[in-house]
Coordinates of C-alpha atoms in Angstrom, one line a residue:
X82 CA -31.4 -14.1 -5.9
X83 CA -32.9 -13.8 -9.4
X84 CA -33.5 -17.0 -11.3
X85 CA -32.1 -17.4 -14.8
X86 CA -34.6 -17.6 -17.7
X87 CA -33.2 -21.0 -18.5
X88 CA -34.5 -22.3 -15.2
X89 CA -38.1 -21.1 -15.6
X90 CA -39.4 -24.3 -17.1
X91 CA -37.8 -26.5 -14.4
X92 CA -39.7 -27.9 -11.4
X93 CA -39.8 -25.5 -8.5
X94 CA -37.4 -27.5 -6.3
X95 CA -34.8 -27.7 -9.1
X96 CA -35.4 -24.1 -10.2
X97 CA -34.4 -23.0 -6.7
X98 CA -31.0 -24.6 -7.2
X99 CA -30.5 -23.6 -10.8
X100 CA -28.8 -20.3 -11.3
X101 CA -26.5 -18.5 -13.7
X102 CA -22.7 -18.3 -13.4
X103 CA -23.1 -14.6 -12.5
X104 CA -25.4 -15.4 -9.6
X105 CA -23.1 -18.2 -8.5
X106 CA -20.2 -15.6 -8.6
X107 CA -22.1 -13.2 -6.3
X108 CA -23.2 -16.0 -3.9
X109 CA -19.6 -17.1 -3.7
X110 CA -18.3 -13.6 -3.0
X111 CA -20.8 -13.2 -0.3
X112 CA -19.8 -16.5 1.2
X113 CA -16.2 -15.1 1.4
X114 CA -17.5 -12.2 3.5
X115 CA -17.1 -9.6 0.8
X116 CA -18.4 -6.3 2.2
X117 CA -18.0 -4.1 -0.9
X118 CA -16.9 -4.5 -4.5
X119 CA -15.5 -1.6 -6.6
X120 CA -16.2 -1.7 -10.3
X121 CA -17.2 -0.3 -13.7
X122 CA -19.6 -2.2 -16.0
X123 CA -19.3 -3.0 -19.7
X124 CA -20.7 -5.4 -22.2
X125 CA -18.8 -8.5 -21.2
X126 CA -19.9 -8.2 -17.5
X127 CA -23.5 -7.2 -18.0
X128 CA -24.8 -10.6 -16.9
X129 CA -22.9 -10.1 -13.6
X130 CA -24.2 -6.6 -13.2
X131 CA -27.7 -7.8 -14.0
X132 CA -27.4 -10.4 -11.2
X133 CA -26.6 -7.5 -8.8
X134 CA -29.9 -5.7 -9.6
X135 CA -32.4 -6.2 -6.8
X136 CA -29.8 -8.0 -4.6
X137 CA -29.8 -6.0 -1.3
X138 CA -27.0 -8.1 0.1
X139 CA -24.4 -7.1 -2.5
X140 CA -22.8 -3.7 -2.1
X141 CA -21.1 -2.2 -5.2
X142 CA -19.4 1.2 -5.6
X143 CA -19.4 2.5 -9.1
X144 CA -16.1 4.4 -9.6
X145 CA -15.5 6.7 -12.4
X146 CA -12.5 4.8 -13.9
X147 CA -11.3 1.2 -13.6
X148 CA -8.0 2.4 -12.2
X149 CA -10.0 4.2 -9.4
X150 CA -11.8 0.9 -8.8
X151 CA -8.7 -1.2 -8.3
X152 CA -6.9 1.4 -6.2
X153 CA -10.0 1.7 -4.0
X154 CA -10.0 -2.1 -3.5
X155 CA -6.3 -1.9 -2.7
X156 CA -6.8 0.8 -0.1
X157 CA -9.6 -1.2 1.4
X158 CA -7.3 -4.3 1.6
X159 CA -4.3 -2.6 3.0
X160 CA -6.3 -0.8 5.7
X161 CA -8.4 -3.7 6.8
X162 CA -6.3 -6.8 6.2
X163 CA -9.2 -8.3 4.2
X164 CA -9.2 -9.1 0.5
X165 CA -10.2 -6.2 -1.8
X166 CA -12.4 -7.0 -4.8
X167 CA -12.9 -5.1 -8.1
X168 CA -14.7 -5.8 -11.4
X169 CA -14.2 -4.6 -14.9
X170 CA -15.3 -5.5 -18.4
X171 CA -13.2 -7.0 -21.1
X172 CA -10.6 -5.2 -23.4
X173 CA -10.0 -1.6 -22.2
X174 CA -11.8 -2.1 -18.9
X175 CA -9.5 -5.0 -18.1
X176 CA -6.3 -3.3 -19.3
X177 CA -7.2 -0.2 -17.3
X178 CA -6.7 -2.4 -14.2
X179 CA -3.1 -3.4 -15.1
X180 CA -1.3 -0.5 -13.3
X181 CA -3.4 -1.3 -10.1
X182 CA -2.6 -5.0 -10.4
X183 CA 1.1 -4.3 -10.7
X184 CA 0.9 -1.9 -7.7
X185 CA -0.7 -4.6 -5.5
X186 CA 1.7 -7.3 -6.7
X187 CA 4.8 -5.2 -5.9
X188 CA 3.4 -4.4 -2.4
X189 CA 2.0 -7.9 -1.6
X190 CA -1.7 -6.7 -1.3
X191 CA -4.5 -9.3 -1.4
X192 CA -6.9 -8.6 -4.2
X193 CA -9.3 -10.6 -6.2
X194 CA -9.8 -9.0 -9.6
X195 CA -12.8 -10.1 -11.7
X196 CA -12.8 -9.3 -15.4
X197 CA -15.2 -10.2 -18.1
X198 CA -14.1 -11.5 -21.5
X199 CA -15.7 -12.0 -24.9
X200 CA -17.8 -15.2 -25.4
X201 CA -15.7 -18.3 -25.7
X202 CA -16.9 -18.8 -29.3
X203 CA -15.1 -15.7 -30.5
X204 CA -12.1 -15.7 -28.2
X205 CA -8.9 -15.4 -30.3
X206 CA -10.6 -13.7 -33.2
X207 CA -9.8 -10.1 -32.2
X208 CA -13.5 -9.7 -31.3
X209 CA -14.8 -6.3 -30.2
X210 CA -13.2 -5.4 -26.8
X211 CA -11.2 -8.5 -26.7
X212 CA -7.8 -8.6 -24.9
X213 CA -5.9 -11.5 -23.5
X214 CA -5.9 -10.2 -19.9
X215 CA -5.1 -13.7 -18.6
X216 CA -1.7 -13.7 -20.4
X217 CA -1.0 -9.9 -19.9
X218 CA -1.3 -10.2 -16.1
X219 CA 0.5 -13.5 -15.5
X220 CA 3.8 -11.7 -14.5
X221 CA 1.9 -9.4 -12.0
X222 CA -0.5 -11.7 -10.3
X223 CA 0.0 -14.4 -7.7
X224 CA -2.4 -16.6 -9.7
X225 CA -4.8 -16.5 -12.6
X226 CA -7.9 -18.2 -13.6
X227 CA -9.7 -18.4 -17.0
X228 CA -13.2 -19.8 -16.2
X229 CA -14.5 -22.0 -19.0
X230 CA -17.2 -23.8 -17.0
X231 CA -19.5 -21.9 -14.6
X232 CA -19.7 -25.0 -12.4
X233 CA -16.1 -24.2 -11.4
X234 CA -16.9 -20.7 -10.1
X235 CA -17.7 -21.5 -6.5
X236 CA -14.4 -23.5 -6.2
X237 CA -12.4 -20.9 -8.1
X238 CA -13.6 -18.0 -5.9
X239 CA -12.8 -19.9 -2.7
X240 CA -9.3 -20.8 -4.0
X241 CA -8.7 -17.2 -5.2
X242 CA -9.5 -15.7 -1.8
X243 CA -7.3 -18.3 -0.1
X244 CA -4.4 -17.8 -2.4
X245 CA -4.6 -14.0 -2.3
X246 CA -4.7 -13.7 1.5
X247 CA -2.2 -16.5 2.6
X248 CA 1.5 -16.7 2.5
X249 CA 3.0 -13.8 0.7
X250 CA -0.2 -12.0 -0.2
X251 CA -1.0 -10.8 -3.6
X252 CA -3.5 -10.2 -6.4
X253 CA -5.4 -13.1 -8.1
X254 CA -7.3 -12.6 -11.3
X255 CA -10.5 -14.4 -12.4
X256 CA -11.4 -13.9 -16.1
X257 CA -14.9 -14.9 -17.0
X258 CA -16.1 -15.1 -20.6
X259 CA -19.6 -13.6 -21.2
X260 CA -21.3 -16.9 -22.1
X261 CA -19.9 -18.6 -19.0
X262 CA -21.3 -15.8 -16.8
X263 CA -24.8 -16.7 -18.3
X264 CA -24.4 -20.5 -18.2
X265 CA -27.0 -22.2 -15.9
X266 CA -25.7 -24.5 -13.3
X267 CA -27.0 -26.4 -10.2
X268 CA -25.3 -24.3 -7.6
X269 CA -23.5 -26.0 -4.7
X270 CA -21.2 -24.1 -2.3
X271 CA -17.6 -24.9 -2.7
X272 CA -16.3 -27.8 -0.7
X273 CA -13.2 -27.6 1.5
X274 CA -10.1 -26.4 -0.2
X275 CA -7.7 -28.9 -1.8
X276 CA -4.8 -27.0 -3.3
X277 CA -2.1 -29.7 -3.8
X278 CA 1.4 -28.3 -3.6
X279 CA 0.4 -25.0 -2.1
X280 CA 1.9 -24.6 1.3
X281 CA 2.0 -20.9 1.9
X282 CA 2.8 -20.9 5.6
X283 CA 5.6 -23.3 6.4
X284 CA 6.4 -23.9 10.1
X285 CA 9.3 -21.7 11.1
X286 CA 12.6 -23.6 11.5
X287 CA 13.3 -23.1 15.2
X288 CA 17.0 -23.9 14.7
X289 CA 17.5 -20.7 12.6
X290 CA 15.6 -18.6 15.1
X291 CA 17.8 -20.0 17.8
X292 CA 20.8 -18.9 15.7
X293 CA 19.3 -15.5 15.4
X294 CA 18.9 -15.1 19.2
X295 CA 22.5 -16.3 19.7
X296 CA 23.7 -13.7 17.2
X297 CA 21.8 -11.0 19.0
X298 CA 23.3 -12.1 22.3
X299 CA 26.8 -11.6 20.8
X300 CA 26.0 -8.4 19.0
X301 CA 27.2 -5.0 20.2
X302 CA 25.7 -3.0 17.3
X303 CA 22.5 -4.6 16.1
X304 CA 19.7 -3.0 14.2
X305 CA 16.3 -4.2 13.0
X306 CA 14.7 -3.2 9.7
X307 CA 10.9 -3.5 9.9
X308 CA 9.2 -3.9 6.5
X309 CA 5.6 -4.1 5.2
X310 CA 5.6 -7.8 6.1
X311 CA 5.3 -7.0 9.7
X312 CA 2.1 -5.1 9.0
X313 CA 0.7 -7.7 6.7
X314 CA 1.4 -10.5 9.2
X315 CA -0.4 -8.5 12.0
X316 CA 2.8 -8.9 13.9
X317 CA 3.2 -5.3 15.3
X318 CA 2.7 -6.4 18.9
X319 CA 5.2 -9.2 18.6
X320 CA 7.8 -6.9 17.0
X321 CA 7.3 -4.4 19.9
X322 CA 7.8 -7.1 22.4
X323 CA 10.9 -8.4 20.5
X324 CA 12.5 -5.0 20.5
X325 CA 11.7 -4.3 24.1
X326 CA 13.3 -7.6 25.2
X327 CA 16.4 -7.4 23.0
X328 CA 16.8 -3.6 23.1
X329 CA 17.7 -3.6 19.4
X330 CA 16.9 -0.2 17.7
X331 CA 14.4 -0.3 14.9
X332 CA 14.4 1.3 11.5
X333 CA 11.4 1.0 9.1
X334 CA 10.9 0.9 5.4
X335 CA 8.2 3.1 3.8
X336 CA 5.6 0.3 4.0
X337 CA 6.8 -0.8 7.4
X338 CA 5.9 2.6 9.0
X339 CA 3.2 2.0 11.7
X340 CA 4.5 -1.5 12.3
X341 CA 6.5 -0.1 15.2
X342 CA 5.4 2.9 17.2
X343 CA 6.8 6.1 15.7
X344 CA 7.3 7.7 19.2
X345 CA 9.1 4.7 20.8
X346 CA 12.6 5.4 22.1
X347 CA 14.1 2.6 20.0
X348 CA 12.6 3.9 16.8
X349 CA 15.1 5.5 14.4
X350 CA 12.8 6.5 11.6
X351 CA 12.6 5.5 8.0
X352 CA 15.6 3.9 6.3
X353 CA 16.8 4.3 2.8
X354 CA 16.7 6.9 0.0
X355 CA 15.0 9.6 2.1
X356 CA 15.6 7.9 5.4
X357 CA 16.7 9.6 8.6
X358 CA 20.4 10.2 9.5
X359 CA 20.0 8.0 12.6
X360 CA 18.5 5.0 10.7
X361 CA 20.9 5.0 7.8
X362 CA 23.9 5.6 9.9
X363 CA 22.9 2.7 12.2
X364 CA 22.6 0.3 9.3
X365 CA 26.0 1.3 7.9
X366 CA 27.7 0.9 11.3
X367 CA 25.8 -2.2 12.6
X368 CA 27.5 -5.5 13.2
X369 CA 24.2 -7.4 12.9
X370 CA 21.3 -6.3 10.5
X371 CA 18.0 -8.1 11.0
X372 CA 15.4 -7.6 8.2
X373 CA 11.9 -8.5 9.3
X374 CA 9.4 -8.6 6.4
X375 CA 11.5 -6.3 4.2
X376 CA 12.9 -7.5 0.9
X377 CA 16.1 -5.3 0.8
X378 CA 14.8 -3.4 -2.2
X379 CA 17.0 -0.8 -3.9
X380 CA 15.3 2.2 -2.2
X381 CA 16.4 0.8 1.2
X382 CA 19.8 -0.6 0.3
X383 CA 20.8 2.1 -2.3
X384 CA 24.3 1.0 -3.5
X385 CA 24.0 -2.7 -2.7
X386 CA 27.8 -3.4 -2.5
X387 CA 28.1 -0.5 0.0
X388 CA 25.1 -1.6 2.2
X389 CA 25.9 -2.4 5.8
X390 CA 29.6 -2.8 5.2
X391 CA 30.4 -3.5 8.9
X392 CA 27.8 -6.2 9.4
X393 CA 29.3 -9.6 10.4
X394 CA 25.9 -11.2 9.9
X395 CA 22.7 -10.3 8.1
X396 CA 19.5 -12.1 9.1
X397 CA 16.3 -12.1 7.2
X398 CA 12.8 -13.1 8.5
X399 CA 10.3 -13.5 5.6
X400 CA 7.4 -15.7 4.6
X401 CA 8.7 -15.9 1.0
X402 CA 11.8 -18.0 0.6
X403 CA 12.4 -16.5 -2.8
X404 CA 13.4 -13.2 -1.1
X405 CA 16.1 -14.7 1.0
X406 CA 19.4 -13.8 -0.5
X407 CA 17.9 -12.3 -3.6
X408 CA 19.3 -8.8 -3.1
X409 CA 21.6 -9.1 -0.1
X410 CA 23.6 -12.1 1.0
X411 CA 21.9 -13.6 4.0
X412 CA 23.7 -15.5 6.9
X413 CA 20.6 -16.4 9.0
X414 CA 17.4 -17.2 7.2
X415 CA 14.2 -17.5 9.2
X416 CA 11.5 -18.5 6.7
X417 CA 7.9 -18.5 7.9
X418 CA 5.0 -16.4 9.0
X419 CA 6.5 -13.3 10.8
X420 CA 4.0 -13.4 13.6
X421 CA 4.8 -17.1 14.3
X422 CA 8.6 -16.5 14.1
X423 CA 8.5 -13.6 16.5
X424 CA 6.2 -15.4 18.9
X425 CA 8.7 -18.2 19.2
X426 CA 11.7 -15.8 19.3
X427 CA 10.1 -13.9 22.2
X428 CA 10.1 -17.0 24.3
X429 CA 13.9 -17.3 24.1
X430 CA 15.0 -13.7 23.3
X431 CA 17.7 -12.0 25.5
X432 CA 19.0 -8.4 25.6
X433 CA 21.8 -7.6 23.3
X434 CA 25.0 -6.3 24.9
X435 CA 24.6 -2.9 23.1
X436 CA 24.5 -0.2 25.8
X437 CA 27.1 2.0 24.1
X438 CA 25.4 1.4 20.8
X439 CA 22.1 2.7 22.1
X440 CA 23.8 5.8 23.4
X441 CA 25.4 6.3 20.0
X442 CA 22.1 6.0 18.0
X443 CA 20.2 8.1 20.5
X444 CA 22.9 10.8 20.1
X445 CA 22.4 10.7 16.3
X446 CA 18.6 11.0 16.8
X447 CA 19.2 14.1 18.9
X448 CA 21.9 15.8 16.8
X449 CA 20.4 15.0 13.4
X450 CA 16.6 15.2 13.6
X451 CA 14.3 15.7 10.7
X452 CA 14.1 19.4 10.2
X453 CA 13.4 22.1 7.7
X454 CA 13.8 25.9 7.4
X455 CA 10.5 27.3 8.6
X456 CA 9.0 30.5 7.3
X457 CA 6.3 32.9 8.3
X458 CA 5.9 34.3 4.8
X459 CA 5.5 31.1 2.8
X460 CA 3.8 27.8 3.6
X461 CA 6.2 24.8 4.0
X462 CA 4.9 21.4 3.2
X463 CA 6.6 19.8 6.2
X464 CA 4.7 22.2 8.4
X465 CA 1.4 21.0 6.8
X466 CA 2.2 17.4 7.6
X467 CA 3.2 18.2 11.1
X468 CA 0.0 20.2 11.6
X469 CA -2.2 17.3 10.3
X470 CA -0.3 14.9 12.6
X471 CA -1.0 17.2 15.6
X472 CA -4.6 17.8 14.7
X473 CA -5.3 14.1 14.3
X474 CA -3.1 13.1 17.2
X475 CA -1.4 10.5 15.0
X476 CA -4.6 8.4 14.9
X477 CA -5.6 8.9 11.2
X478 CA -5.2 6.5 8.3
X479 CA -3.1 8.5 5.9
X480 CA -3.0 7.6 2.2
X481 CA -0.6 9.2 -0.1
X482 CA 0.0 9.6 -3.8
X483 CA 3.6 9.4 -5.0
X484 CA 6.2 12.2 -4.9
X485 CA 7.7 14.6 -2.5
X486 CA 4.5 14.8 -0.4
X487 CA 4.7 11.0 0.0
X488 CA 8.2 11.3 1.6
X489 CA 7.2 14.3 3.8
X490 CA 4.2 12.3 5.0
X491 CA 6.5 9.3 5.8
X492 CA 9.0 11.6 7.6
X493 CA 6.8 14.0 9.6
X494 CA 3.6 12.0 10.4
X495 CA 4.4 9.8 13.4
X496 CA 2.5 6.7 12.8
X497 CA 1.2 4.9 15.9
X498 CA -0.5 1.9 14.5
X499 CA -0.1 -0.6 11.7
X500 CA -2.3 -0.2 8.6
X501 CA -2.2 3.6 9.1
X502 CA 0.0 4.4 6.1
X503 CA -1.4 3.4 2.7
X504 CA 1.1 4.2 0.0
X505 CA 2.3 2.8 -3.3
X506 CA 5.8 1.6 -2.4
X507 CA 7.3 -0.7 -5.0
X508 CA 5.7 0.6 -8.1
X509 CA 5.4 4.2 -7.1
X510 CA 2.0 4.7 -8.7
X511 CA 0.8 8.3 -9.2
X512 CA -3.0 8.5 -9.0
X513 CA -3.1 6.0 -6.1
X514 CA -3.8 8.5 -3.3
X515 CA -7.4 9.5 -3.6
X516 CA -9.1 6.3 -4.7
X517 CA -7.1 4.3 -2.1
X518 CA -8.4 6.7 0.6
X519 CA -12.0 6.0 -0.6
X520 CA -11.4 2.3 -0.1
X521 CA -9.8 2.8 3.3
X522 CA -12.7 5.0 4.5
X523 CA -15.3 2.5 3.4
X524 CA -13.3 -0.3 5.2
X525 CA -12.8 1.9 8.3
X526 CA -16.0 4.1 8.6
X527 CA -15.1 5.1 12.2
X528 CA -11.5 6.3 11.5
X529 CA -10.3 9.6 10.2
X530 CA -8.9 9.1 6.7
X531 CA -6.6 11.8 5.2
X532 CA -5.5 11.6 1.6
X533 CA -2.3 13.5 0.9
X534 CA -1.6 14.2 -2.8
X535 CA 0.6 16.3 -5.0
X536 CA -0.9 18.5 -7.7
X537 CA 0.4 16.1 -10.3
X538 CA -1.0 12.8 -9.0
X539 CA -4.2 14.4 -7.9
X540 CA -5.1 15.0 -11.5
X541 CA -4.7 11.4 -12.5
X542 CA -7.7 10.1 -10.6
X543 CA -9.5 13.4 -9.6
X544 CA -12.7 12.1 -11.2
X545 CA -13.2 9.9 -8.1
X546 CA -14.2 13.1 -6.2
X547 CA -17.6 12.2 -7.6
X548 CA -17.7 9.1 -5.4
X549 CA -16.8 11.1 -2.3
X550 CA -19.6 13.5 -3.0
X551 CA -22.3 11.0 -4.0
X552 CA -21.7 8.7 -1.0
X553 CA -20.6 11.4 1.4
X554 CA -17.4 9.6 2.1
X555 CA -15.8 11.8 4.7
X556 CA -12.2 11.7 3.4
X557 CA -10.2 14.8 4.1
X558 CA -8.3 15.4 0.8
X559 CA -5.0 17.3 0.9
X560 CA -3.4 18.8 -2.2
X561 CA 0.2 19.9 -1.7
X562 CA 0.4 22.3 -4.7
X563 CA 3.8 23.4 -5.7
X564 CA 2.8 23.8 -9.4
X565 CA 5.6 21.4 -10.5
X566 CA 6.4 17.7 -10.6
X567 CA 8.4 18.1 -7.4
X568 CA 10.3 14.9 -7.1
X569 CA 11.3 15.0 -10.7
X570 CA 12.4 18.6 -10.3
X571 CA 14.5 17.7 -7.2
X572 CA 16.3 15.0 -9.1
X573 CA 16.9 17.2 -12.1
X574 CA 18.3 19.9 -9.7
X575 CA 20.6 17.5 -7.8
X576 CA 21.6 15.0 -10.5
X577 CA 21.1 16.7 -13.8
X578 CA 22.8 20.1 -13.1
X579 CA 19.4 21.9 -12.7
X580 CA 18.5 21.2 -16.3
X581 CA 14.7 21.3 -15.8
X582 CA 12.7 19.5 -18.4
X583 CA 8.9 19.0 -18.7
X584 CA 8.1 19.5 -15.1
X585 CA 6.0 22.7 -15.1
X586 CA 2.4 22.0 -14.1
X587 CA 1.2 25.6 -14.7
X588 CA -2.3 25.5 -16.1
X589 CA -3.5 22.9 -13.6
X590 CA -7.1 23.5 -12.5
X591 CA -8.2 25.5 -9.6
X592 CA -8.5 22.6 -7.2
X593 CA -11.0 24.3 -5.0
X594 CA -13.3 24.9 -8.0
X595 CA -12.7 21.4 -9.2
X596 CA -13.8 20.0 -5.8
X597 CA -16.8 22.2 -5.8
X598 CA -17.7 21.2 -9.3
X599 CA -18.0 17.6 -8.0
X600 CA -20.0 18.7 -5.0
X601 CA -17.1 18.5 -2.5
X602 CA -16.2 21.4 -0.2
X603 CA -13.0 23.1 -1.2
X604 CA -10.6 25.3 0.8
X605 CA -7.3 26.9 0.1
X606 CA -4.3 28.1 2.3
X607 CA -1.0 29.7 1.3
X608 CA 0.4 30.7 4.8
X609 CA 0.5 29.2 8.3
X610 CA -2.4 31.1 9.7
X611 CA -4.6 30.2 6.7
X612 CA -3.5 26.6 6.8
X613 CA -4.4 26.2 10.5
X614 CA -7.9 27.7 10.0
X615 CA -8.5 25.7 6.8
X616 CA -7.6 22.4 8.4
X617 CA -9.7 23.2 11.5
X618 CA -12.7 23.9 9.2
X619 CA -12.0 20.7 7.2
X620 CA -12.0 18.6 10.4
X621 CA -15.2 20.2 11.6
X622 CA -17.0 19.6 8.4
X623 CA -18.9 16.3 8.0
X624 CA -18.4 14.6 4.7
X625 CA -15.5 15.1 2.2
X626 CA -13.4 18.2 2.1
X627 CA -10.5 19.1 -0.2
X628 CA -7.9 21.5 1.1
X629 CA -5.3 22.9 -1.3
X630 CA -2.1 24.0 0.4
X631 CA 0.0 26.3 -1.9
X632 CA 3.7 25.8 -1.2
X633 CA 7.0 26.8 -2.7
X634 CA 8.1 24.8 -5.7
X635 CA 11.8 25.0 -4.6
X636 CA 11.4 22.9 -1.4
X637 CA 13.4 19.6 -1.5
X638 CA 13.1 16.4 0.5
X639 CA 16.0 15.8 2.8
X640 CA 17.9 13.7 3.8
X641 CA 18.5 12.2 0.4
X642 CA 20.8 9.5 -0.8
X643 CA 21.7 9.8 -4.4
X644 CA 21.4 6.8 -6.7
X645 CA 24.6 4.9 -6.9
X646 CA 25.9 6.0 -3.5
X647 CA 25.8 4.2 -0.1
X648 CA 23.4 5.0 2.7
X649 CA 26.0 7.0 4.7
X650 CA 26.5 9.5 1.9
X651 CA 23.4 11.6 2.8
X652 CA 22.6 15.0 1.5
X653 CA 21.1 17.0 4.4
X654 CA 20.1 20.2 2.6
X655 CA 20.5 23.4 4.6
X656 CA 21.8 21.4 7.5
X657 CA 24.7 19.8 5.7

């Protein structure tokens, strides 16, 4: 590490231990096992970036926008289970992170966000590039720090990583004024943690788990809803064992996809707004609903007072006690780490007496599968996702942007493994797809990473194509181009009497030329034969490739439950 200029006059032994706050920050990050930081420099973080110079241990990826940096850190975190890290300067650099912070907060993603701030002497004076990011982000972070003494940095970094990645995970912000980043200190690694009052992983109450097992033993029509918490708790194996023992069918939320094998006979598909007929009907007819790591959000429940009307009991397993009973009245509350809860449950679990029920849900799966009207003359987006699934054998990490393509990916890609679907669920952040794929690929260099985007969201962070080209990050980038804001158009068609307003994306760039301008190979397909050949070429090509699939703008996502209606009132499109 470089020594600060303030230490040059010290004796050699003392100079070795005297470093700047910036150098202490980097040492602390390396101590936490940080493999890569995504960021964008500016005046208030230049001491931090100066400390990076000549430090071969510290890997930093320079994105082309701060939002790209935080989404990349997010994709890295979701796909690896490790804490993602990003850095931005004060003022506009920090405020450009806010959407990404909110995205991670809504989806419980562990991030440590480092922002610079103006020197402490001018804080509060509306100094150049000053913004109170500490206050701005309090509602969308798990915890915040404003560092006023560089001696606190080793402790703060250790606490931040611990808070971000324990209990209900989430983003933690560390705001460092410029003078603090240059303050010289006698560096000492952080001692053991001592966070009084922070107990993120309470021991599960076995009495409640016992009640749950008794309820399953009495249930003739049970159903499980597996949420993102199953994935974040690394509890997929325990959930699979639990379902196999109890023989309870499983539906998944968007973020829960991959937490239970998509090809398993007990799997009913995704539940909710664009859920399958089998999943939604099972929830509405169940006598026992068990949510595991799902917070009963409005896209799963739809009309809350019409949710699971036949359920005699609703059980909820979650690490966050604040979620119990928040949206749906809960009869059995199992608070604790999902992995630990299921490990205990599996020691006492028994099969549910639900043979007839399994026949019923399997009949619904057979009679009402996900389907679409195929065409030999125009390219259907559902076919594209099915083709990608077949070509990758379901083994890819798939990141999505937000819109119709997101739902088609959730429906038609059969996820085998946890941490294989990376998607903005709670906030629905357009622009998330490409940078999150970059982070996922850096975190998983031996996996195939496919980024599925719409033509709208692709233009929000398209500048990150430069990173793919410069570092030869081998992401396969899919653009489902229907030349329209597809999900908005669909809602306007079905809910606003086809009064289309401000959805036309005509005039968007030629995506193939855009990719080539950045140094990324670009391909285009507008029918099945072209699509198959283009995707084969993309898969054969080392390095990044963008493939634009030109599809009809009139294609809708079905099934669909309209806002304000219960889950059993599904629109099935052409198969009504």
